[in-house]
Short mmCIF file of C-alpha atoms and ligand atoms in Angstrom, two decimals:
data_model
loop_
_atom_site.label_atom_id
_atom_site.label_comp_id
_atom_site.label_asym_id
_atom_site.label_seq_id
_atom_site.Cartn_x
_atom_site.Cartn_y
_atom_site.Cartn_z
CA MET A 1 88.51 -60.88 51.62
CA ILE A 2 85.97 -62.75 49.59
CA SER A 3 82.70 -61.59 48.12
CA ALA A 4 79.37 -62.19 50.02
CA LYS A 5 78.30 -64.35 47.12
CA MET A 6 81.40 -66.56 47.23
CA ALA A 7 81.09 -66.82 51.06
CA ASP A 8 77.48 -67.92 50.70
CA SER A 9 78.43 -70.55 48.15
CA LEU A 10 81.26 -71.94 50.30
CA ASN A 11 79.07 -71.90 53.30
CA LYS A 12 76.43 -74.01 51.39
CA GLN A 13 79.21 -76.50 50.36
CA MET A 14 80.31 -76.69 54.07
CA ASN A 15 76.79 -77.79 54.93
CA LEU A 16 76.76 -80.29 52.07
CA GLU A 17 80.01 -81.74 53.37
CA LEU A 18 78.24 -82.18 56.76
CA PHE A 19 75.40 -83.96 55.00
CA SER A 20 78.00 -86.28 53.35
CA ALA A 21 79.34 -87.06 56.81
CA HIS A 22 75.93 -87.88 58.09
CA LEU A 23 75.27 -89.96 55.03
CA TYR A 24 78.34 -92.13 55.51
CA LEU A 25 77.91 -92.46 59.24
CA SER A 26 74.40 -93.78 58.66
CA MET A 27 75.87 -96.24 56.03
CA SER A 28 78.35 -97.44 58.63
CA SER A 29 75.40 -98.19 60.94
CA CYS A 30 73.53 -99.99 58.15
CA ALA A 31 76.58 -102.16 57.26
CA ASN A 32 76.93 -102.95 61.01
CA GLU A 33 73.35 -104.10 61.07
CA MET A 34 73.91 -106.24 57.99
CA GLY A 35 76.77 -107.96 59.77
CA LEU A 36 79.38 -106.32 57.62
CA LYS A 37 81.84 -105.12 60.17
CA GLY A 38 84.63 -104.34 57.78
CA THR A 39 82.32 -102.14 55.69
CA ALA A 40 81.11 -100.34 58.82
CA THR A 41 84.74 -99.49 59.54
CA TRP A 42 85.29 -98.21 55.91
CA PHE A 43 82.28 -95.90 56.16
CA LEU A 44 83.30 -94.69 59.59
CA VAL A 45 86.65 -93.71 58.10
CA GLN A 46 84.72 -92.07 55.30
CA TYR A 47 82.73 -90.09 57.82
CA GLN A 48 85.91 -88.94 59.43
CA GLU A 49 87.31 -87.81 56.08
CA GLU A 50 84.08 -85.86 55.42
CA MET A 51 84.46 -84.11 58.79
CA VAL A 52 87.93 -82.96 57.57
CA HIS A 53 86.26 -81.54 54.52
CA VAL A 54 83.69 -79.71 56.71
CA MET A 55 86.40 -78.35 58.89
CA LYS A 56 88.41 -77.16 55.90
CA PHE A 57 85.59 -75.05 54.69
CA TYR A 58 84.83 -73.86 58.18
CA ARG A 59 88.44 -72.86 58.78
CA TYR A 60 88.68 -71.11 55.44
CA LEU A 61 85.54 -69.11 55.90
CA VAL A 62 86.37 -68.13 59.45
CA ASP A 63 89.85 -67.04 58.38
CA GLN A 64 88.28 -64.96 55.81
CA GLY A 65 86.29 -63.16 58.49
CA ILE A 66 83.04 -64.88 57.65
CA ASN A 67 80.54 -65.88 60.44
CA VAL A 68 79.42 -69.33 59.15
CA GLY A 69 75.82 -70.55 59.13
CA PHE A 70 74.70 -74.09 59.85
CA LEU A 71 71.65 -74.85 57.66
CA ALA A 72 68.77 -77.22 58.27
CA SER A 73 70.06 -80.80 57.46
CA LYS A 74 68.17 -83.22 55.28
CA ALA A 75 67.40 -86.68 56.71
CA VAL A 76 69.71 -89.30 55.32
CA PRO A 77 68.55 -92.82 54.21
CA ASN A 78 69.33 -95.60 56.66
CA SER A 79 68.31 -98.69 54.75
CA TYR A 80 69.98 -100.40 51.72
CA ALA A 81 69.19 -103.56 49.83
CA SER A 82 72.81 -104.59 49.43
CA LEU A 83 76.41 -103.47 49.72
CA LEU A 84 76.47 -102.87 45.98
CA GLU A 85 73.56 -100.48 46.28
CA MET A 86 75.33 -98.65 49.10
CA PHE A 87 78.46 -98.14 47.02
CA GLU A 88 76.48 -97.24 43.90
CA LYS A 89 74.69 -94.52 45.98
CA THR A 90 78.06 -93.45 47.33
CA LEU A 91 79.56 -93.00 43.81
CA ALA A 92 76.48 -91.07 42.67
CA HIS A 93 76.73 -88.78 45.70
CA GLU A 94 80.43 -88.17 45.12
CA ARG A 95 79.82 -87.31 41.48
CA MET A 96 77.35 -84.74 42.57
CA ILE A 97 79.90 -83.29 45.03
CA THR A 98 82.54 -83.21 42.22
CA SER A 99 80.18 -81.11 40.09
CA CYS A 100 79.50 -78.74 43.09
CA ILE A 101 83.30 -78.31 43.64
CA ASN A 102 83.78 -77.60 39.90
CA ASN A 103 81.03 -74.96 39.98
CA LEU A 104 82.58 -73.31 43.05
CA LEU A 105 85.94 -73.17 41.24
CA GLU A 106 84.29 -71.68 38.13
CA GLN A 107 82.68 -69.02 40.37
CA ALA A 108 86.03 -68.23 42.02
CA VAL A 109 87.60 -67.91 38.59
CA LYS A 110 84.80 -65.60 37.36
CA GLU A 111 85.22 -63.43 40.39
CA LYS A 112 88.96 -63.40 40.08
CA ASP A 113 89.07 -64.68 43.61
CA HIS A 114 92.63 -66.20 43.62
CA ALA A 115 92.56 -67.30 47.30
CA SER A 116 89.42 -69.38 46.83
CA GLN A 117 90.81 -70.86 43.74
CA VAL A 118 93.90 -72.03 45.56
CA PHE A 119 91.74 -73.34 48.52
CA LEU A 120 89.44 -75.29 46.18
CA GLN A 121 92.33 -77.00 44.33
CA TRP A 122 92.75 -79.44 47.19
CA PHE A 123 89.06 -80.53 46.76
CA ILE A 124 89.41 -80.96 42.99
CA THR A 125 92.21 -83.52 43.50
CA GLU A 126 90.45 -85.13 46.45
CA GLN A 127 87.32 -85.79 44.34
CA ILE A 128 89.40 -87.91 41.80
CA GLU A 129 90.46 -90.15 44.65
CA GLU A 130 86.98 -90.35 46.23
CA GLU A 131 85.30 -91.40 42.89
CA ASN A 132 88.12 -93.76 42.07
CA ASN A 133 87.87 -95.57 45.48
CA ASP A 134 84.14 -96.17 44.93
CA ARG A 135 84.47 -97.33 41.41
CA ASP A 136 87.16 -99.88 42.43
CA ILE A 137 84.89 -101.21 45.22
CA ILE A 138 81.89 -101.48 42.90
CA ALA A 139 84.00 -103.34 40.28
CA ARG A 140 85.25 -105.82 43.00
CA LEU A 141 81.68 -106.38 44.30
CA LYS A 142 80.39 -107.09 40.71
CA LEU A 143 83.36 -109.63 40.26
CA VAL A 144 82.78 -111.54 43.46
CA GLY A 145 78.97 -111.17 43.68
CA THR A 146 76.93 -109.67 46.53
CA ALA A 147 76.57 -112.71 48.75
CA GLY A 148 78.61 -115.58 50.34
CA GLN A 149 82.40 -115.91 50.55
CA GLY A 150 83.19 -113.23 48.00
CA LEU A 151 81.24 -110.62 49.90
CA LEU A 152 82.93 -111.52 53.08
CA MET A 153 86.31 -111.25 51.46
CA VAL A 154 85.49 -107.71 50.26
CA ASP A 155 84.14 -106.83 53.64
CA ALA A 156 87.38 -107.97 55.26
CA GLU A 157 89.39 -105.83 52.83
CA LEU A 158 87.27 -102.82 53.50
CA GLY A 159 87.89 -103.29 57.25
CA GLN A 160 91.64 -102.65 56.73
CA ARG A 161 91.00 -98.94 56.06
CA VAL A 162 92.36 -96.47 58.55
CA PHE A 163 91.82 -92.80 58.92
CA THR A 164 94.94 -90.75 58.21
CA PRO A 165 94.72 -87.23 59.49
CA PRO A 166 95.69 -84.73 56.69
CA PRO A 167 99.02 -82.97 57.18
CA GLY A 168 99.14 -79.34 57.86
CA GLY A 169 96.61 -78.79 60.57
CA THR A 170 92.86 -79.03 59.93
CA GLN A 171 91.99 -81.27 62.86
CA PRO A 172 88.93 -83.45 62.49
CA ILE A 173 86.76 -84.68 65.25
CA PRO A 174 88.33 -87.13 67.63
CA LEU A 175 88.85 -90.58 66.37
CA VAL A 176 86.31 -93.24 67.46
FE1 OFO B 201 83.14 -87.20 49.82
O1 OFO B 201 83.99 -85.55 49.43
FE2 OFO B 201 83.44 -84.34 50.71
O2 OFO B 201 81.64 -84.44 50.49
#
């Protein structure tokens, strides 16, 4: 049993995770248009990971007896000047998500909602990895420059990324 206020906050986060999924699917499409097939793959995997996040919130809320609500979704940008800009926007977005998750945990602590605290721990750890991945890629892009051979090398590396379904059950959407 969770409070109506906690359920509302978690429901909003579920919708924000859906926004993240749309944002990264759009970035995948942009990268494809720029001829950066490896980057397109990286963002497609990122989209799949975000759908796992959506489903984790969905499952938790439904298991707590909550009828979830899908809110109106904001349009996402679909044009970027460079790959560096794309990853800088990605890092800024992930930092915003980290602060939302931290706020949710603070709310759960304040409400003495132990179940939600345990649930949110996974996201606290996940956000360290999300931000770290983006920082690494930005650093590499700054080293090699944003054009020519260096860019193609980073693009090829990004294309190696594969989606790994999380252990323990929350099934994402089917793989593309
Ligand atoms: Fe990218 O971590 Fe969820 O939104």
